[in-house]
Amino acid sequence: MTTIEIEDMITVGAFADKLALPVGKVITELMKNGVMATVNERIDFDTAQIITGELGLEVELVRKAAESVVLTRPKADINDPNAVTRPPVVAVMGHVDHGKTSLLDAIKGSDVVKGEAGGITQHISAYYIEHDGRAITFLDTPGHEAFAALREHGAQLTDVVIIVVAADDGIKPQTLEAIRFARKAGVKIVVAITKMDKPEANVDRIKQQLAEQELLPEDWGGDTVILPVSAKAGTGIKELLDMVLLVADVEDLRAVANVPASGLIIESHMEQGRGPVAKALITKGTLKAGDVVVAGGTVGKIRNLEGTDGKSLKQATPSMPVVLTGLKQLPEFGDSFQVVPTEKEGRALASLAAFGRQSGAGHMNISSNELIRLINRSNQLQELNVIVKTDVQGSLTSVIDSLKTLDNEEVAVRIVGSGVGPINENDIHMAATSHAIIYGFHTLLPASIRQMTARDKVSVRLFQVIYELIDDAKQELTKLLVPEVIETPHGRMIVRGIFKTTKTEVICGGEVTKGKLTVPSLAKVMRDKEELAEVEVTNLKRGPQDAKEVLEGEMCGLSFTSKSRVDIQGGDVLELFTRELKDRSL
Ligand code: GDP
């Protein structure tokens, strides 16, 4: 039995790759099990396990721990009735000197290569172009480092990879790597044969090499789209973009736009006078200037929202790359971002995200998945889906009316089905597809139907007393409430000396001017009443001895860690506090 490690969610293409099976076989098996997924769509671990079993493979799947907060494009978007068509996100990859940058410049219609001194950055840059009145987003991965980074974080962002092969040079190691990447990510491939203006250009030789990589050209009976282009002569560019849009149309790319935005940070840097500047790609929702955003371990209200051309935007929608300022600290490449309702909530979530990444963070160590779930939940009305069945019409109306009284602006009961009579097969199907609880009042659950509830994991609850039924629904709604974030201040220290500063750690000394300091705790670094950063206090010392707490009036040493460098100075104040999440009640 072989062991294969997979993430919580994996694209069908990547899963087939891991199993060394043709994608078609996996898709067919999924269909047999009622899952309609294309090569780019993601399936969860449990589904993957079922399919492996159904295929009778001698393979054991183990879950790979999520490494960082990376948003996957939710499959639900595709079926969500609110999802709208979004522009494709395209990465251009290939061997060095094969004309990637020149091709991108030709596409952008400007000569940016010359301005880009050195050109090699660790980051992915992105821009937005219009072709025939339709938008296309390009991700640029200039250096090899960035290429690896994109592989790690950006696979979910990319819909199409344009693989660039120079007509006078042919397939090279990085070309092969790009092909492997695209296949692994389950991304559509379009091949651009560049430098066609060169006399030594030899398209047939390259088609032969591509065919050897199982990229059989269309004109040879395969399904690989191959386009000859020349960035220098400007030929083939229009056809290439037409083809990218065609591929996008076939893929039917969609995302929900009418919700608060989320996405991925693809670049960040400090800028004089503007502070932290982040480039982000929106995967879902609409981002507006003034929105409060959590990005990895930091938070802020968006001061300027700009397109990648530097022009100010009022709002931005899925697949758009944007530049934003206003974050308190630099987020990291690959951090996910989310719009949150308030800055306070954002701060709580940001620090949880930061701590979630550090091992051994104790009670603060909330997993990234949990965090994303929390943020998503705090953004929108949470609904409890229920199906109500009763003995007579009169009681049906009163149960539904009573359930409706539980609604408030955060949580609500949504009646997805109702009727008079015993609980039947149809109710179970409906409950399974809409994740609803079935409430039965003075009604029956026949034995044959009871068996179905176990198979379909449907919860049926029968009641004879109406207020017990309502109480049960109330408890279910309470579980949907986003927990309250409670911050308790407990002490203040004024910094008198700084002993050591690194990018992520500071050791300083000072005097406790209020309350008491304890460890572990969080602290706000304040200067002139303005918060510079939020940090985690890791150690306290009274003289040379480690101390658990230090009281008002005493001198002490203190170490803290932070996600990015904190420029601490004498006279700054550390306000120590703890933060907890508390379950709420209705
Ligand atoms: P990258 O490393 O893949 O980004 O490649 P560049 O775009 O920097 O191009 C590498 C070299 O090939 C440069 O000297 C370009 O001027 C040249 N080049 C790129 N595209 C073309 C083309 O279409 N025709 C010709 N003749 N030269 C090209």
PDB file of C-alpha atoms in Angstrom, residues 65-289:
ATOM      1  CA  ALA A  65      -1.272  20.050   7.238  1.00  0.00           C
ATOM      2  CA  ALA A  66      -2.141  23.441   5.785  1.00  0.00           C
ATOM      3  CA  GLU A  67       0.986  25.581   5.840  1.00  0.00           C
ATOM      4  CA  SER A  68      -0.434  29.016   5.638  1.00  0.00           C
ATOM      5  CA  VAL A  69      -3.617  30.912   5.208  1.00  0.00           C
ATOM      6  CA  VAL A  70      -4.161  30.460   1.514  1.00  0.00           C
ATOM      7  CA  LEU A  71      -7.580  30.957   0.134  1.00  0.00           C
ATOM      8  CA  THR A  72      -8.796  28.433  -2.293  1.00  0.00           C
ATOM      9  CA  ARG A  73     -11.325  29.531  -4.793  1.00  0.00           C
ATOM     10  CA  PRO A  74     -14.459  28.055  -3.300  1.00  0.00           C
ATOM     11  CA  LYS A  75     -16.155  25.537  -5.488  1.00  0.00           C
ATOM     12  CA  ALA A  76     -19.468  26.902  -4.331  1.00  0.00           C
ATOM     13  CA  ASP A  77     -18.792  30.012  -6.397  1.00  0.00           C
ATOM     14  CA  ILE A  78     -19.285  28.061  -9.563  1.00  0.00           C
ATOM     15  CA  ASN A  79     -22.745  26.935  -8.643  1.00  0.00           C
ATOM     16  CA  ASP A  80     -23.713  29.977  -6.647  1.00  0.00           C
ATOM     17  CA  PRO A  81     -26.572  31.739  -8.440  1.00  0.00           C
ATOM     18  CA  ASN A  82     -25.000  35.078  -7.494  1.00  0.00           C
ATOM     19  CA  ALA A  83     -21.726  34.241  -9.196  1.00  0.00           C
ATOM     20  CA  VAL A  84     -20.915  36.399 -12.190  1.00  0.00           C
ATOM     21  CA  THR A  85     -18.409  35.939 -14.975  1.00  0.00           C
ATOM     22  CA  ARG A  86     -14.973  37.162 -13.990  1.00  0.00           C
ATOM     23  CA  PRO A  87     -11.870  37.880 -16.056  1.00  0.00           C
ATOM     24  CA  PRO A  88      -9.279  35.117 -16.405  1.00  0.00           C
ATOM     25  CA  VAL A  89      -6.055  35.309 -14.405  1.00  0.00           C
ATOM     26  CA  VAL A  90      -3.129  34.405 -16.622  1.00  0.00           C
ATOM     27  CA  ALA A  91       0.477  33.614 -15.742  1.00  0.00           C
ATOM     28  CA  VAL A  92       3.190  33.748 -18.371  1.00  0.00           C
ATOM     29  CA  MET A  93       6.004  31.280 -17.797  1.00  0.00           C
ATOM     30  CA  GLY A  94       8.922  29.858 -19.653  1.00  0.00           C
ATOM     31  CA  HIS A  95      12.662  29.560 -19.909  1.00  0.00           C
ATOM     32  CA  VAL A  96      14.788  32.617 -19.229  1.00  0.00           C
ATOM     33  CA  ASP A  97      15.427  34.781 -22.325  1.00  0.00           C
ATOM     34  CA  HIS A  98      12.632  33.129 -24.258  1.00  0.00           C
ATOM     35  CA  GLY A  99      10.846  36.458 -24.459  1.00  0.00           C
ATOM     36  CA  LYS A 100       8.433  36.397 -21.548  1.00  0.00           C
ATOM     37  CA  THR A 101       8.985  40.015 -20.558  1.00  0.00           C
ATOM     38  CA  SER A 102       8.933  41.226 -24.153  1.00  0.00           C
ATOM     39  CA  LEU A 103       5.687  39.366 -24.783  1.00  0.00           C
ATOM     40  CA  LEU A 104       4.083  40.870 -21.695  1.00  0.00           C
ATOM     41  CA  ASP A 105       5.224  44.299 -22.812  1.00  0.00           C
ATOM     42  CA  ALA A 106       3.768  43.776 -26.241  1.00  0.00           C
ATOM     43  CA  ILE A 107       0.534  42.744 -24.552  1.00  0.00           C
ATOM     44  CA  LYS A 108       0.554  45.790 -22.317  1.00  0.00           C
ATOM     45  CA  GLY A 109       1.398  47.919 -25.304  1.00  0.00           C
ATOM     46  CA  SER A 110       4.165  49.717 -23.456  1.00  0.00           C
ATOM     47  CA  ASP A 111       7.850  49.222 -23.051  1.00  0.00           C
ATOM     48  CA  VAL A 112       8.306  48.455 -19.392  1.00  0.00           C
ATOM     49  CA  VAL A 113      11.317  46.136 -19.694  1.00  0.00           C
ATOM     50  CA  LYS A 114      13.717  49.008 -19.894  1.00  0.00           C
ATOM     51  CA  GLY A 115      12.404  50.630 -16.756  1.00  0.00           C
ATOM     52  CA  GLU A 116      12.586  47.459 -14.754  1.00  0.00           C
ATOM     53  CA  ALA A 117      16.240  47.559 -13.736  1.00  0.00           C
ATOM     54  CA  GLY A 118      17.454  44.042 -13.134  1.00  0.00           C
ATOM     55  CA  GLY A 119      13.912  42.865 -13.396  1.00  0.00           C
ATOM     56  CA  ILE A 120      14.354  39.963 -11.014  1.00  0.00           C
ATOM     57  CA  THR A 121      12.138  40.313  -7.988  1.00  0.00           C
ATOM     58  CA  GLN A 122      10.887  37.801  -5.483  1.00  0.00           C
ATOM     59  CA  HIS A 123       7.395  39.017  -6.001  1.00  0.00           C
ATOM     60  CA  ILE A 124       4.672  38.439  -8.415  1.00  0.00           C
ATOM     61  CA  SER A 125       3.466  41.536 -10.071  1.00  0.00           C
ATOM     62  CA  ALA A 126       0.150  41.785 -11.738  1.00  0.00           C
ATOM     63  CA  TYR A 127      -1.700  43.970 -14.150  1.00  0.00           C
ATOM     64  CA  TYR A 128      -4.961  44.293 -15.834  1.00  0.00           C
ATOM     65  CA  ILE A 129      -5.416  44.810 -19.554  1.00  0.00           C
ATOM     66  CA  GLU A 130      -8.369  45.124 -21.828  1.00  0.00           C
ATOM     67  CA  HIS A 131      -8.699  43.217 -25.045  1.00  0.00           C
ATOM     68  CA  ASP A 132     -11.754  43.647 -27.254  1.00  0.00           C
ATOM     69  CA  GLY A 133     -13.473  45.378 -24.356  1.00  0.00           C
ATOM     70  CA  ARG A 134     -12.845  42.450 -22.019  1.00  0.00           C
ATOM     71  CA  ALA A 135     -10.465  42.328 -19.083  1.00  0.00           C
ATOM     72  CA  ILE A 136      -7.580  39.916 -18.600  1.00  0.00           C
ATOM     73  CA  THR A 137      -5.352  39.877 -15.520  1.00  0.00           C
ATOM     74  CA  PHE A 138      -1.731  38.914 -15.944  1.00  0.00           C
ATOM     75  CA  LEU A 139       0.460  37.642 -13.158  1.00  0.00           C
ATOM     76  CA  ASP A 140       4.116  38.167 -13.852  1.00  0.00           C
ATOM     77  CA  THR A 141       6.718  35.950 -12.263  1.00  0.00           C
ATOM     78  CA  PRO A 142      10.013  37.414 -13.376  1.00  0.00           C
ATOM     79  CA  GLY A 143      12.538  35.447 -11.347  1.00  0.00           C
ATOM     80  CA  HIS A 144      12.942  31.820 -10.639  1.00  0.00           C
ATOM     81  CA  GLU A 145      12.299  32.445  -6.939  1.00  0.00           C
ATOM     82  CA  ALA A 146       8.969  33.978  -7.754  1.00  0.00           C
ATOM     83  CA  PHE A 147       8.178  31.053  -9.935  1.00  0.00           C
ATOM     84  CA  ALA A 148       8.558  28.759  -6.929  1.00  0.00           C
ATOM     85  CA  ALA A 149       6.515  31.172  -4.871  1.00  0.00           C
ATOM     86  CA  LEU A 150       3.718  31.158  -7.389  1.00  0.00           C
ATOM     87  CA  ARG A 151       3.784  27.414  -7.355  1.00  0.00           C
ATOM     88  CA  GLU A 152       3.421  27.480  -3.598  1.00  0.00           C
ATOM     89  CA  HIS A 153       0.756  30.117  -3.235  1.00  0.00           C
ATOM     90  CA  GLY A 154      -0.587  31.243  -6.528  1.00  0.00           C
ATOM     91  CA  ALA A 155      -1.790  28.065  -8.150  1.00  0.00           C
ATOM     92  CA  GLN A 156      -5.307  28.730  -6.990  1.00  0.00           C
ATOM     93  CA  LEU A 157      -5.204  32.174  -8.494  1.00  0.00           C
ATOM     94  CA  THR A 158      -4.227  31.182 -11.981  1.00  0.00           C
ATOM     95  CA  ASP A 159      -6.687  30.067 -14.624  1.00  0.00           C
ATOM     96  CA  VAL A 160      -4.465  29.913 -17.672  1.00  0.00           C
ATOM     97  CA  VAL A 161      -0.711  29.560 -18.087  1.00  0.00           C
ATOM     98  CA  ILE A 162       0.861  30.869 -21.265  1.00  0.00           C
ATOM     99  CA  ILE A 163       4.004  28.839 -21.783  1.00  0.00           C
ATOM    100  CA  VAL A 164       6.541  30.740 -23.790  1.00  0.00           C
ATOM    101  CA  VAL A 165       8.974  28.825 -26.025  1.00  0.00           C
ATOM    102  CA  ALA A 166      11.475  30.664 -28.207  1.00  0.00           C
ATOM    103  CA  ALA A 167      11.186  29.583 -31.835  1.00  0.00           C
ATOM    104  CA  ASP A 168      14.966  29.566 -32.210  1.00  0.00           C
ATOM    105  CA  ASP A 169      15.720  27.635 -29.030  1.00  0.00           C
ATOM    106  CA  GLY A 170      13.038  25.072 -28.180  1.00  0.00           C
ATOM    107  CA  ILE A 171      12.008  23.445 -24.932  1.00  0.00           C
ATOM    108  CA  LYS A 172      14.443  23.949 -22.049  1.00  0.00           C
ATOM    109  CA  PRO A 173      14.474  22.894 -18.366  1.00  0.00           C
ATOM    110  CA  GLN A 174      12.390  25.838 -17.150  1.00  0.00           C
ATOM    111  CA  THR A 175       9.879  25.208 -19.930  1.00  0.00           C
ATOM    112  CA  LEU A 176       9.466  21.693 -18.609  1.00  0.00           C
ATOM    113  CA  GLU A 177       9.095  23.057 -15.107  1.00  0.00           C
ATOM    114  CA  ALA A 178       6.387  25.433 -16.288  1.00  0.00           C
ATOM    115  CA  ILE A 179       4.538  22.565 -17.972  1.00  0.00           C
ATOM    116  CA  ARG A 180       4.758  20.504 -14.804  1.00  0.00           C
ATOM    117  CA  PHE A 181       3.504  23.423 -12.747  1.00  0.00           C
ATOM    118  CA  ALA A 182       0.512  24.023 -14.980  1.00  0.00           C
ATOM    119  CA  ARG A 183      -0.393  20.365 -14.997  1.00  0.00           C
ATOM    120  CA  LYS A 184      -0.030  20.049 -11.260  1.00  0.00           C
ATOM    121  CA  ALA A 185      -2.193  23.071 -10.655  1.00  0.00           C
ATOM    122  CA  GLY A 186      -4.780  21.793 -13.105  1.00  0.00           C
ATOM    123  CA  VAL A 187      -4.462  25.015 -15.093  1.00  0.00           C
ATOM    124  CA  LYS A 188      -5.187  25.405 -18.805  1.00  0.00           C
ATOM    125  CA  ILE A 189      -2.101  25.677 -21.003  1.00  0.00           C
ATOM    126  CA  VAL A 190      -1.711  27.897 -24.049  1.00  0.00           C
ATOM    127  CA  VAL A 191       1.682  27.746 -25.773  1.00  0.00           C
ATOM    128  CA  ALA A 192       3.141  30.865 -27.369  1.00  0.00           C
ATOM    129  CA  ILE A 193       6.062  30.232 -29.715  1.00  0.00           C
ATOM    130  CA  THR A 194       7.964  33.509 -29.497  1.00  0.00           C
ATOM    131  CA  LYS A 195      10.582  35.244 -31.629  1.00  0.00           C
ATOM    132  CA  MET A 196       8.876  34.114 -34.836  1.00  0.00           C
ATOM    133  CA  ASP A 197      10.524  36.995 -36.695  1.00  0.00           C
ATOM    134  CA  LYS A 198      13.926  35.292 -36.345  1.00  0.00           C
ATOM    135  CA  PRO A 199      15.163  33.578 -39.501  1.00  0.00           C
ATOM    136  CA  GLU A 200      16.145  30.445 -37.571  1.00  0.00           C
ATOM    137  CA  ALA A 201      12.621  30.054 -36.147  1.00  0.00           C
ATOM    138  CA  ASN A 202      11.548  26.431 -36.486  1.00  0.00           C
ATOM    139  CA  VAL A 203       7.954  25.844 -35.480  1.00  0.00           C
ATOM    140  CA  ASP A 204       7.798  22.204 -36.503  1.00  0.00           C
ATOM    141  CA  ARG A 205      10.736  21.273 -34.314  1.00  0.00           C
ATOM    142  CA  ILE A 206       9.030  22.903 -31.332  1.00  0.00           C
ATOM    143  CA  LYS A 207       5.717  21.217 -32.063  1.00  0.00           C
ATOM    144  CA  GLN A 208       7.614  17.937 -32.120  1.00  0.00           C
ATOM    145  CA  GLN A 209       9.142  18.704 -28.708  1.00  0.00           C
ATOM    146  CA  LEU A 210       5.747  19.711 -27.330  1.00  0.00           C
ATOM    147  CA  ALA A 211       4.214  16.502 -28.625  1.00  0.00           C
ATOM    148  CA  GLU A 212       6.908  14.593 -26.736  1.00  0.00           C
ATOM    149  CA  GLN A 213       5.587  16.305 -23.608  1.00  0.00           C
ATOM    150  CA  GLU A 214       2.076  15.145 -24.473  1.00  0.00           C
ATOM    151  CA  LEU A 215       1.112  18.609 -25.627  1.00  0.00           C
ATOM    152  CA  LEU A 216      -0.068  17.556 -29.065  1.00  0.00           C
ATOM    153  CA  PRO A 217      -0.802  20.569 -31.302  1.00  0.00           C
ATOM    154  CA  GLU A 218      -4.360  21.031 -32.555  1.00  0.00           C
ATOM    155  CA  ASP A 219      -3.255  20.838 -36.194  1.00  0.00           C
ATOM    156  CA  TRP A 220      -1.678  17.465 -35.398  1.00  0.00           C
ATOM    157  CA  GLY A 221      -4.917  16.140 -34.016  1.00  0.00           C
ATOM    158  CA  GLY A 222      -4.287  17.072 -30.384  1.00  0.00           C
ATOM    159  CA  ASP A 223      -5.905  19.684 -28.193  1.00  0.00           C
ATOM    160  CA  THR A 224      -3.009  21.960 -27.299  1.00  0.00           C
ATOM    161  CA  VAL A 225      -3.436  25.522 -28.446  1.00  0.00           C
ATOM    162  CA  ILE A 226      -0.173  26.752 -29.947  1.00  0.00           C
ATOM    163  CA  LEU A 227       0.266  30.251 -31.301  1.00  0.00           C
ATOM    164  CA  PRO A 228       3.268  31.696 -33.117  1.00  0.00           C
ATOM    165  CA  VAL A 229       4.030  35.249 -31.971  1.00  0.00           C
ATOM    166  CA  SER A 230       6.675  37.902 -32.252  1.00  0.00           C
ATOM    167  CA  ALA A 231       6.924  40.562 -29.604  1.00  0.00           C
ATOM    168  CA  LYS A 232       9.377  42.415 -31.812  1.00  0.00           C
ATOM    169  CA  ALA A 233       7.200  42.472 -34.932  1.00  0.00           C
ATOM    170  CA  GLY A 234       3.990  42.630 -32.891  1.00  0.00           C
ATOM    171  CA  THR A 235       2.501  39.646 -34.705  1.00  0.00           C
ATOM    172  CA  GLY A 236       0.225  37.026 -33.198  1.00  0.00           C
ATOM    173  CA  ILE A 237      -0.476  39.016 -30.017  1.00  0.00           C
ATOM    174  CA  LYS A 238      -4.128  39.663 -30.830  1.00  0.00           C
ATOM    175  CA  GLU A 239      -4.679  36.004 -31.699  1.00  0.00           C
ATOM    176  CA  LEU A 240      -3.012  34.951 -28.458  1.00  0.00           C
ATOM    177  CA  LEU A 241      -5.307  37.156 -26.387  1.00  0.00           C
ATOM    178  CA  ASP A 242      -8.356  35.998 -28.367  1.00  0.00           C
ATOM    179  CA  MET A 243      -7.376  32.452 -27.522  1.00  0.00           C
ATOM    180  CA  VAL A 244      -6.917  33.227 -23.822  1.00  0.00           C
ATOM    181  CA  LEU A 245     -10.440  34.676 -23.720  1.00  0.00           C
ATOM    182  CA  LEU A 246     -11.795  31.689 -25.590  1.00  0.00           C
ATOM    183  CA  VAL A 247     -10.211  29.305 -23.095  1.00  0.00           C
ATOM    184  CA  ALA A 248     -11.684  31.421 -20.290  1.00  0.00           C
ATOM    185  CA  ASP A 249     -15.138  31.213 -21.865  1.00  0.00           C
ATOM    186  CA  VAL A 250     -14.931  27.454 -22.080  1.00  0.00           C
ATOM    187  CA  GLU A 251     -13.899  27.292 -18.425  1.00  0.00           C
ATOM    188  CA  ASP A 252     -16.877  29.492 -17.477  1.00  0.00           C
ATOM    189  CA  LEU A 253     -14.927  31.372 -14.808  1.00  0.00           C
ATOM    190  CA  ARG A 254     -17.172  32.862 -12.166  1.00  0.00           C
ATOM    191  CA  ALA A 255     -17.039  34.467  -8.754  1.00  0.00           C
ATOM    192  CA  VAL A 256     -19.508  36.044  -6.393  1.00  0.00           C
ATOM    193  CA  ALA A 257     -19.104  39.817  -6.543  1.00  0.00           C
ATOM    194  CA  ASN A 258     -21.809  41.206  -4.250  1.00  0.00           C
ATOM    195  CA  VAL A 259     -20.128  40.274  -0.947  1.00  0.00           C
ATOM    196  CA  PRO A 260     -17.225  41.849   0.986  1.00  0.00           C
ATOM    197  CA  ALA A 261     -13.950  41.087  -0.759  1.00  0.00           C
ATOM    198  CA  SER A 262     -11.338  38.461  -0.091  1.00  0.00           C
ATOM    199  CA  GLY A 263      -8.211  37.417  -1.936  1.00  0.00           C
ATOM    200  CA  LEU A 264      -4.466  37.012  -1.774  1.00  0.00           C
ATOM    201  CA  ILE A 265      -1.560  39.386  -1.179  1.00  0.00           C
ATOM    202  CA  ILE A 266       0.854  39.055  -4.062  1.00  0.00           C
ATOM    203  CA  GLU A 267       3.381  41.741  -3.212  1.00  0.00           C
ATOM    204  CA  SER A 268       4.148  44.220  -0.473  1.00  0.00           C
ATOM    205  CA  HIS A 269       6.696  46.903   0.222  1.00  0.00           C
ATOM    206  CA  MET A 270       7.238  50.032   2.312  1.00  0.00           C
ATOM    207  CA  GLU A 271       6.984  53.351   0.554  1.00  0.00           C
ATOM    208  CA  GLN A 272       8.157  56.692   1.826  1.00  0.00           C
ATOM    209  CA  GLY A 273       5.152  58.752   2.793  1.00  0.00           C
ATOM    210  CA  ARG A 274       2.652  55.960   2.085  1.00  0.00           C
ATOM    211  CA  GLY A 275       3.713  53.305   4.605  1.00  0.00           C
ATOM    212  CA  PRO A 276       2.953  49.677   3.847  1.00  0.00           C
ATOM    213  CA  VAL A 277       1.792  49.245   0.252  1.00  0.00           C
ATOM    214  CA  ALA A 278       0.301  45.919  -0.755  1.00  0.00           C
ATOM    215  CA  LYS A 279      -0.645  44.489  -4.085  1.00  0.00           C
ATOM    216  CA  ALA A 280      -3.542  42.096  -3.842  1.00  0.00           C
ATOM    217  CA  LEU A 281      -5.611  39.984  -6.169  1.00  0.00           C
ATOM    218  CA  ILE A 282      -9.307  39.812  -5.447  1.00  0.00           C
ATOM    219  CA  THR A 283     -10.708  36.297  -5.711  1.00  0.00           C
ATOM    220  CA  LYS A 284     -14.183  37.045  -4.445  1.00  0.00           C
ATOM    221  CA  GLY A 285     -16.389  40.004  -3.630  1.00  0.00           C
ATOM    222  CA  THR A 286     -16.037  43.738  -4.104  1.00  0.00           C
ATOM    223  CA  LEU A 287     -13.304  45.768  -2.423  1.00  0.00           C
ATOM    224  CA  LYS A 288     -13.929  49.451  -1.708  1.00  0.00           C
ATOM    225  CA  ALA A 289     -11.757  52.301  -0.507  1.00  0.00           C
TER     226      ALA A 289
END
